[in-house]
Short mmCIF file of C-alpha atoms and ligand atoms in Angstrom, two decimals:
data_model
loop_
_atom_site.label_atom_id
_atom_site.label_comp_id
_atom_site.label_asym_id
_atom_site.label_seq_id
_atom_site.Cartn_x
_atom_site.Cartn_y
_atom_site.Cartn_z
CA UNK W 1 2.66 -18.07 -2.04
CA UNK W 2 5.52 -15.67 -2.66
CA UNK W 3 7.68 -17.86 -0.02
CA UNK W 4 6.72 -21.31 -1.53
CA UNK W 5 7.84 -20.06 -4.63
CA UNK W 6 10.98 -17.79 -4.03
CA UNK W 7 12.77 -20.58 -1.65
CA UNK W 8 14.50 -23.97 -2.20
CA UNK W 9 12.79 -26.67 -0.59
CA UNK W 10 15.02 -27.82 1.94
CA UNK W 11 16.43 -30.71 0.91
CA UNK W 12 19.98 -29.93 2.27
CA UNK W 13 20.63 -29.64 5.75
CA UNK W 14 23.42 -26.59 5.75
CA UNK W 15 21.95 -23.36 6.61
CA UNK W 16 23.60 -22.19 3.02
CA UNK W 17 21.28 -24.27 1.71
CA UNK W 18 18.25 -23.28 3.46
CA UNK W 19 18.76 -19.88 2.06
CA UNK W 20 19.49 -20.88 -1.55
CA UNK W 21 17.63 -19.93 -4.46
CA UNK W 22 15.20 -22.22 -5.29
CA UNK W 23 16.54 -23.82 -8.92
CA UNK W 24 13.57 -24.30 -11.51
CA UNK W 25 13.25 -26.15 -13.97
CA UNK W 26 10.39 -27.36 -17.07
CA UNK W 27 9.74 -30.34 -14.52
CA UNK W 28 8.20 -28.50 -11.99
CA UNK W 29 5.68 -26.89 -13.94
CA UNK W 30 2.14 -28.43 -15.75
CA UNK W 31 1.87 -26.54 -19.03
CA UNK W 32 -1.34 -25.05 -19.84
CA UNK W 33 -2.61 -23.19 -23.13
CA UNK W 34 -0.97 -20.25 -24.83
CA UNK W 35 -1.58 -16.96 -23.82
CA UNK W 36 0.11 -15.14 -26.30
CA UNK W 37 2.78 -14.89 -28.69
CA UNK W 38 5.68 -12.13 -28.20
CA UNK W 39 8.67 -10.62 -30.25
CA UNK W 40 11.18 -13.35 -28.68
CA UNK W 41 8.88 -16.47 -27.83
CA UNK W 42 5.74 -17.79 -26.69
CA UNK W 43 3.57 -17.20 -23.29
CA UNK W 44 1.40 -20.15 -21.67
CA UNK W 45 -0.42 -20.02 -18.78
CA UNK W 46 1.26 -22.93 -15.99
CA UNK W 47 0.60 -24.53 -12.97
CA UNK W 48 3.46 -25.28 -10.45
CA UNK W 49 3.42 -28.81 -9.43
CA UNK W 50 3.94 -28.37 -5.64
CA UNK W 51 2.01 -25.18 -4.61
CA UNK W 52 -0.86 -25.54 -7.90
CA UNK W 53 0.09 -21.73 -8.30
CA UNK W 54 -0.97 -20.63 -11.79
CA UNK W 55 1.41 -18.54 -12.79
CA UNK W 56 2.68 -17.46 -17.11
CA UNK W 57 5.83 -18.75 -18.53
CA UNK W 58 7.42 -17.02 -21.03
CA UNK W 59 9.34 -18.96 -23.01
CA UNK W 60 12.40 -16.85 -24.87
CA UNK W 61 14.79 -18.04 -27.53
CA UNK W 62 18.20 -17.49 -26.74
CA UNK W 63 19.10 -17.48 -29.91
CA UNK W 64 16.72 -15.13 -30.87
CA UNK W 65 17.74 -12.95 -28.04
CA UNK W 66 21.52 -12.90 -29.22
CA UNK W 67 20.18 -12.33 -32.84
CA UNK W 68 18.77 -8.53 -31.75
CA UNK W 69 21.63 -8.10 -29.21
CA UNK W 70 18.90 -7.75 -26.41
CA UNK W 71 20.37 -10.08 -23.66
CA UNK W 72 21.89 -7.05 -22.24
CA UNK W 73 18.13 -6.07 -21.58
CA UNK W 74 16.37 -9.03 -20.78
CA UNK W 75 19.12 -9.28 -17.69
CA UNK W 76 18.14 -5.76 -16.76
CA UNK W 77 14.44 -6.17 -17.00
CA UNK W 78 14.98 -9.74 -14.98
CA UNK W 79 16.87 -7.58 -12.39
CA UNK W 80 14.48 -4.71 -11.96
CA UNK W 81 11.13 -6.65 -11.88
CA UNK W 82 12.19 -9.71 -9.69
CA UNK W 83 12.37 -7.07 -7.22
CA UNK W 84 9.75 -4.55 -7.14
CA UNK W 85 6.56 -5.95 -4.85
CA UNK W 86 3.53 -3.85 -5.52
CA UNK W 87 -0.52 -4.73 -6.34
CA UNK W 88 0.31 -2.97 -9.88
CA UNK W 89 3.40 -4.34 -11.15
CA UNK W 90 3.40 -7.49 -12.78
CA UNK W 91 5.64 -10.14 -10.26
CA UNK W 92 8.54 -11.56 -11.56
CA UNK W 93 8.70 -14.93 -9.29
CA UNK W 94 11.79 -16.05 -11.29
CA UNK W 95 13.81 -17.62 -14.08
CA UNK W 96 15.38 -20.34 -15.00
CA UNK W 97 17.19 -21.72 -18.54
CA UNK W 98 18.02 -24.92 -20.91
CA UNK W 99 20.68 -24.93 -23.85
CA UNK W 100 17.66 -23.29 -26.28
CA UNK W 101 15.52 -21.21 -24.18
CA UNK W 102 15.35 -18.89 -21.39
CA UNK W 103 11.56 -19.59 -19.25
CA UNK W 104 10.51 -16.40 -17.03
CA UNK W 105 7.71 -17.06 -14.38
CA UNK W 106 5.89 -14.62 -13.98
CA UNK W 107 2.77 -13.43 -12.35
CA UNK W 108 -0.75 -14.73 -14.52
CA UNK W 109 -2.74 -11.82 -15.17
CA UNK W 110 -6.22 -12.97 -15.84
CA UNK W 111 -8.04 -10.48 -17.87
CA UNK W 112 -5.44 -10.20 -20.26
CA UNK W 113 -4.17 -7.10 -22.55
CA UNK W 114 -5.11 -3.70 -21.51
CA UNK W 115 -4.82 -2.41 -25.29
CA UNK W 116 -7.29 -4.82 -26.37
CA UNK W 117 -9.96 -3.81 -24.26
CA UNK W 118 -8.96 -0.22 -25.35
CA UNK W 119 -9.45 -1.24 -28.86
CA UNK W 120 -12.72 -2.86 -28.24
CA UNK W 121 -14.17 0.07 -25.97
CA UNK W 122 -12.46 2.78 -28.00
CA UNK W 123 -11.66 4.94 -25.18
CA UNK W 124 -12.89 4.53 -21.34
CA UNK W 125 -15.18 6.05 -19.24
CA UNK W 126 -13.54 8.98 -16.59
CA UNK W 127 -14.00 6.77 -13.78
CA UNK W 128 -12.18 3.94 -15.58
CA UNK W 129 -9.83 5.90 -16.84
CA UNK W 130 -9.11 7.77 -13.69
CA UNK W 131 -8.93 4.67 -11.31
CA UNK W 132 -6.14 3.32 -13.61
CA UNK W 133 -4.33 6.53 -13.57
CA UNK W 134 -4.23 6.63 -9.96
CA UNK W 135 -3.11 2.98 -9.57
CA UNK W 136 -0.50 3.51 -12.14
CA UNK W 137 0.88 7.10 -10.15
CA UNK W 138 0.81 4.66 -7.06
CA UNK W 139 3.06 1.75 -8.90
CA UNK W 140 5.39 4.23 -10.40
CA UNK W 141 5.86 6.04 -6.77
CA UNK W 142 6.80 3.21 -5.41
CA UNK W 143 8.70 2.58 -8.54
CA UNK W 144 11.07 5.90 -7.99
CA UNK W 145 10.50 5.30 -4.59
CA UNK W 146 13.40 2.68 -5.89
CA UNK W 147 15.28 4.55 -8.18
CA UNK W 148 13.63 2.57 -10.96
CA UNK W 149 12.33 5.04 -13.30
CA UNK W 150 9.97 3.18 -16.51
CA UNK W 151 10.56 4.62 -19.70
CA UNK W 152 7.87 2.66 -21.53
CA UNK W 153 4.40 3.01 -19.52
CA UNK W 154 1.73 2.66 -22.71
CA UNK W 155 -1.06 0.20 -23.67
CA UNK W 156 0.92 -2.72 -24.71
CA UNK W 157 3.24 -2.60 -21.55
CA UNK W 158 -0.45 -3.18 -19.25
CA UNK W 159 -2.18 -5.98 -18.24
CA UNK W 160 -5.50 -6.76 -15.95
CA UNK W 161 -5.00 -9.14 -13.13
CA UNK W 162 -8.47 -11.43 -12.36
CA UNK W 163 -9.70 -8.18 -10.13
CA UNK W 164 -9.41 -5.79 -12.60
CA UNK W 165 -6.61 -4.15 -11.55
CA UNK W 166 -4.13 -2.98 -13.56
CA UNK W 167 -0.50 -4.31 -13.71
CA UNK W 168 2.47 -2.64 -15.60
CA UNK W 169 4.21 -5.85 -17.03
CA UNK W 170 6.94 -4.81 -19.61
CA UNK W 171 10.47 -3.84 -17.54
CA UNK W 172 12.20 -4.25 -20.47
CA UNK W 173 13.28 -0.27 -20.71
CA UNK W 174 13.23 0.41 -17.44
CA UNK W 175 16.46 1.36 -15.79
CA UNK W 176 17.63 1.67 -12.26
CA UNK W 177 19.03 5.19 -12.03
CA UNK W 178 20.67 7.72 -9.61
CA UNK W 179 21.87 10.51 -12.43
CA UNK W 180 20.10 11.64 -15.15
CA UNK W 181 19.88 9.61 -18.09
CA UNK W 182 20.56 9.90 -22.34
CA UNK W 183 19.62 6.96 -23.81
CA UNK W 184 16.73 6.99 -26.38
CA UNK W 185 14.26 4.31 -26.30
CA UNK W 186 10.82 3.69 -25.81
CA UNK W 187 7.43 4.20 -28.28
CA UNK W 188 7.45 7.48 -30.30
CA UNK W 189 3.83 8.37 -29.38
CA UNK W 190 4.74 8.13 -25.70
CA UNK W 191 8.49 10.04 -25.73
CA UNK W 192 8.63 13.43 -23.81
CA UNK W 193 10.13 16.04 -25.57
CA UNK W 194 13.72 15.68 -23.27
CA UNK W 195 14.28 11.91 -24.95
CA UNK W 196 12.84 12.86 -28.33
CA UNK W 197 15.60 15.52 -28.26
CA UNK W 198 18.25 13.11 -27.00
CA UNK W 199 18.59 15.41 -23.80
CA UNK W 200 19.13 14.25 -19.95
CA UNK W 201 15.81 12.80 -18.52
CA UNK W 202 15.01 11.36 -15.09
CA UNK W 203 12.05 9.71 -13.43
CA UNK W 204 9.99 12.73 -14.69
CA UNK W 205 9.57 10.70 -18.01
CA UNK W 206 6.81 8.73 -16.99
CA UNK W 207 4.60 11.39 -15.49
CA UNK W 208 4.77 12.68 -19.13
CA UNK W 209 4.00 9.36 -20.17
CA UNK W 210 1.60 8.67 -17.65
CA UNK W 211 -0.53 11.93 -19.17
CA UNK W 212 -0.55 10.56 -22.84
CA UNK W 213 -2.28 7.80 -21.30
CA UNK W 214 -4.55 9.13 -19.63
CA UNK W 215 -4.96 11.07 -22.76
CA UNK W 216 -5.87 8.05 -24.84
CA UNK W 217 -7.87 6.38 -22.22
CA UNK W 218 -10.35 9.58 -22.54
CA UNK W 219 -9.79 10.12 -26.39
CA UNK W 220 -8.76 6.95 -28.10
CA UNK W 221 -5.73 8.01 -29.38
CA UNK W 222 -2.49 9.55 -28.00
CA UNK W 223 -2.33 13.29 -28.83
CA UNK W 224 0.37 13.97 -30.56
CA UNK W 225 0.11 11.08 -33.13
CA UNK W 226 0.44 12.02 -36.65
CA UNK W 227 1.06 10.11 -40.12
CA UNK W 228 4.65 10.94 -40.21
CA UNK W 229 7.28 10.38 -37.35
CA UNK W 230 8.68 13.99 -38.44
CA UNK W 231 5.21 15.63 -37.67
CA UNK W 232 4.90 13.25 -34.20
CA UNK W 233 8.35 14.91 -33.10
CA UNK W 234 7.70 18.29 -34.24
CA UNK W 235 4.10 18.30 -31.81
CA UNK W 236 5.59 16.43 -29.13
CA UNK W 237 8.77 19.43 -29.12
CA UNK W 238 6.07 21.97 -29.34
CA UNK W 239 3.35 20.10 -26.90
CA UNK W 240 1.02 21.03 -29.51
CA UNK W 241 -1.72 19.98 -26.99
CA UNK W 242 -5.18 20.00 -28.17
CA UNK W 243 -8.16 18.28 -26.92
CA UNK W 244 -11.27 17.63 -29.31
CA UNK W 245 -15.13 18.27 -29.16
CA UNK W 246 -15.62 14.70 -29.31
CA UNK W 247 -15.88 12.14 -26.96
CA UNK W 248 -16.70 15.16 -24.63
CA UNK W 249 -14.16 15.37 -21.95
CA UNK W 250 -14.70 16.71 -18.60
CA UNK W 251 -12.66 20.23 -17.82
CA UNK W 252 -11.29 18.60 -14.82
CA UNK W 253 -9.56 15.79 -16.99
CA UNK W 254 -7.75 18.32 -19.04
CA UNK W 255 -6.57 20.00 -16.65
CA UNK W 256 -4.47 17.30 -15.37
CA UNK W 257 -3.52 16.44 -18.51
CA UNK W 258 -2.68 19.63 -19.20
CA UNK W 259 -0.52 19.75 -15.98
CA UNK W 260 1.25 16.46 -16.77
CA UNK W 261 2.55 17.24 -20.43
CA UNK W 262 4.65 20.22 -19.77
CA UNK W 263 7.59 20.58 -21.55
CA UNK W 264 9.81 21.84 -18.34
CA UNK W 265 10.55 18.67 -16.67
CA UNK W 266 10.01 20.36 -12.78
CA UNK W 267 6.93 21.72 -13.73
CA UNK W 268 5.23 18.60 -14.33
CA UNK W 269 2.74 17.62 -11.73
CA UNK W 270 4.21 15.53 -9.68
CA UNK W 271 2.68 12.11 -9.01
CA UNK W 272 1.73 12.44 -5.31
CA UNK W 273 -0.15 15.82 -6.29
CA UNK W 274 -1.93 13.47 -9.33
CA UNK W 275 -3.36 12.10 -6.47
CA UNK W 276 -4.73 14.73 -4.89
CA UNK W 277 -6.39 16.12 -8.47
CA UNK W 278 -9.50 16.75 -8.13
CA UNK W 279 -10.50 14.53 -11.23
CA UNK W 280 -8.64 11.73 -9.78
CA UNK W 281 -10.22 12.08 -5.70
CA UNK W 282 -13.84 12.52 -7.46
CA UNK W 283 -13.47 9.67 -10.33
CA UNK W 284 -10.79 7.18 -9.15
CA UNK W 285 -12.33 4.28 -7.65
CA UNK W 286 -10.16 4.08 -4.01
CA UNK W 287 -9.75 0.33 -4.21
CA UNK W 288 -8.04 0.98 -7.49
CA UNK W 289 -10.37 -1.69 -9.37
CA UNK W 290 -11.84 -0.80 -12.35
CA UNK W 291 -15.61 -2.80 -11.97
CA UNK W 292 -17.72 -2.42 -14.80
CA UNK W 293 -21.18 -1.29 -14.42
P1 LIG X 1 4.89 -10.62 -24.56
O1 LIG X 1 5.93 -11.51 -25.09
O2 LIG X 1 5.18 -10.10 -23.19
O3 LIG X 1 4.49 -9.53 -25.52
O4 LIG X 1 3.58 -11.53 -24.37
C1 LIG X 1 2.82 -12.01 -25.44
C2 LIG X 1 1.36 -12.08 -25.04
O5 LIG X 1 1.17 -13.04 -24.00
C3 LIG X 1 0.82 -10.78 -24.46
O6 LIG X 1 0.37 -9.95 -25.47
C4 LIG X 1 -0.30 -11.27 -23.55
O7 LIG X 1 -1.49 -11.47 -24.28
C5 LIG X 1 0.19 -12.59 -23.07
N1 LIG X 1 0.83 -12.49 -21.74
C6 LIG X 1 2.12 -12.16 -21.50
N2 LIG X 1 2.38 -12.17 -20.17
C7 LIG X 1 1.22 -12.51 -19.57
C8 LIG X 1 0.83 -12.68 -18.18
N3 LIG X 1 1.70 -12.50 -17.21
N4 LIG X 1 -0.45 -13.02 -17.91
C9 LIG X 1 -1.34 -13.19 -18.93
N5 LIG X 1 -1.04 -13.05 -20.24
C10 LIG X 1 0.22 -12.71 -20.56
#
């Protein structure tokens, strides 16, 4: 599939042709039904004419775009996702654009928003919540792996492909890094203490990151949330960790929480040693599927 849809159908007989870019455009796709509505457009889910892969176009305005000055970023995310290959990132197959709109195709993830099945579960169970840990530490290996380093891993940024398997989908703060990095961006909630205090940060971001989700898989909420953003800041600078009676929690979870959100950056635990955890060998399911029941 990834070939039918990635090269030009050879219509030209030059071998600069034959390895050409495929061009899309709104022709060669069926539309199907919405999926969603974002910040910049709409999602459906669509069918490509010649290979009948169902796939999601997005559907961005330009205009829109240039109104919050985030073209810069859309080209990024574009650059950064088209290539990454991995069961737990969300493909980016391509792009193409008209005078109006900017259409990304993109991988269809079947079962939808991770956050809403967070919301409708409350929190998960330590086998859920452990075999999407451990497929996320695997995605954002292979991630740094790349120099690509998140930024933004959290609820809203996950989907679940027709398996069950997790896919991080949102590149749009990622960045593709070989120094160390200022910029501040990303959810409060999910901010390690080095970007909430406008200090250097590298890949070591989203294993903090990584650990307040794993965090509100288990409790329903991240830990350091708070009614005011001054009190959020102020616990995330301290880690003012703390882990309630209830839902009861096993030890072994907290620990690797525990060992993810530390405030020195090279003590955190680093992913491959996630892996290893205990928590993670005895709960994680090794296919990396979450199946219920
Ligand atoms: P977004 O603009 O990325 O926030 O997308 C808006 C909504 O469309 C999301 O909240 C999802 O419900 C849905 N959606 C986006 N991308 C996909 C996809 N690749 N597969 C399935 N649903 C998607």
């Amino acid at each position: 599939m990834a070939t039918a849809m990635e090269t030009r159908p050879q219509q030209k007989a030059s071998s600069e042709a034959a390895t050409e870019k495929k061009r899309w455009t709104l022709s060669d796709f069926d539309i199907g039904k919405p999926l969603g509505r974002g910040k910049f457009g709409h999602v459906y889910v669509a069918k490509e004419k010649r290979s009948n892969h169902v796939v999601a176009l997005k559907v961005l305005f330009k205009s829109q775009l240039k109104q919050s000055q985030v073209e810069h970023q859309l080209r990024r995310e574009v650059e950064i996702q088209s290539h990454l290959r991995h069961p737990n990132i969300l493909r980016l197959y391509g792009y193409f654009y008209d005078q109006q709109r900017v259409y990304l195709i993109l991988e269809y993830a079947a079962k939808g928003e991770l956050y809403k099945e967070l919301q409708k579960f409350k929190c998960f169970t330590e086998r859920r919540s452990a075999t999407y840990v451990a497929s996320l530490a695997r995605a954002l290996i292979y991630c740094h792996g790349k120099h690509v380093i998140h930024r933004d891993i959290k609820p809203e940024n996950l989907l679940i492909g027709s398996q069950g398997e997790l896919k991080i989908a949102d590149f749009g703060w990622s960045v593709h890094t070989f120094s160390r990095r200022r910029t501040m961006c990303g959810t409060l909630d999910y901010l390690p203490p080095e970007m909430v205090e406008s200090l250097e940060h590298d890949a070591s971001v989203d294993i903090w990151s990584l650990g307040i989700l794993c965090y509100e898989f288990l409790y329903g909420a991240p830990p350091f949330e708070a009614e005011e953003h001054s009190d959020t800041y102020r616990r995330i600078r301290q880690v003012d960790l703390k882990f309630p009676s209830k839902p009861v929690v096993s030890a072994a979870a907290k620990d690797l929480i525990s060992q993810m959100l530390v405030k020195d950056t090279s003590k955190r635990l680093p992913l491959h040693k996630l892996l290893e955890h205990p928590w993670i060998v005895q709960n994680a399911d090794p296919s990396g599927v979450y199946r219920s029941g």
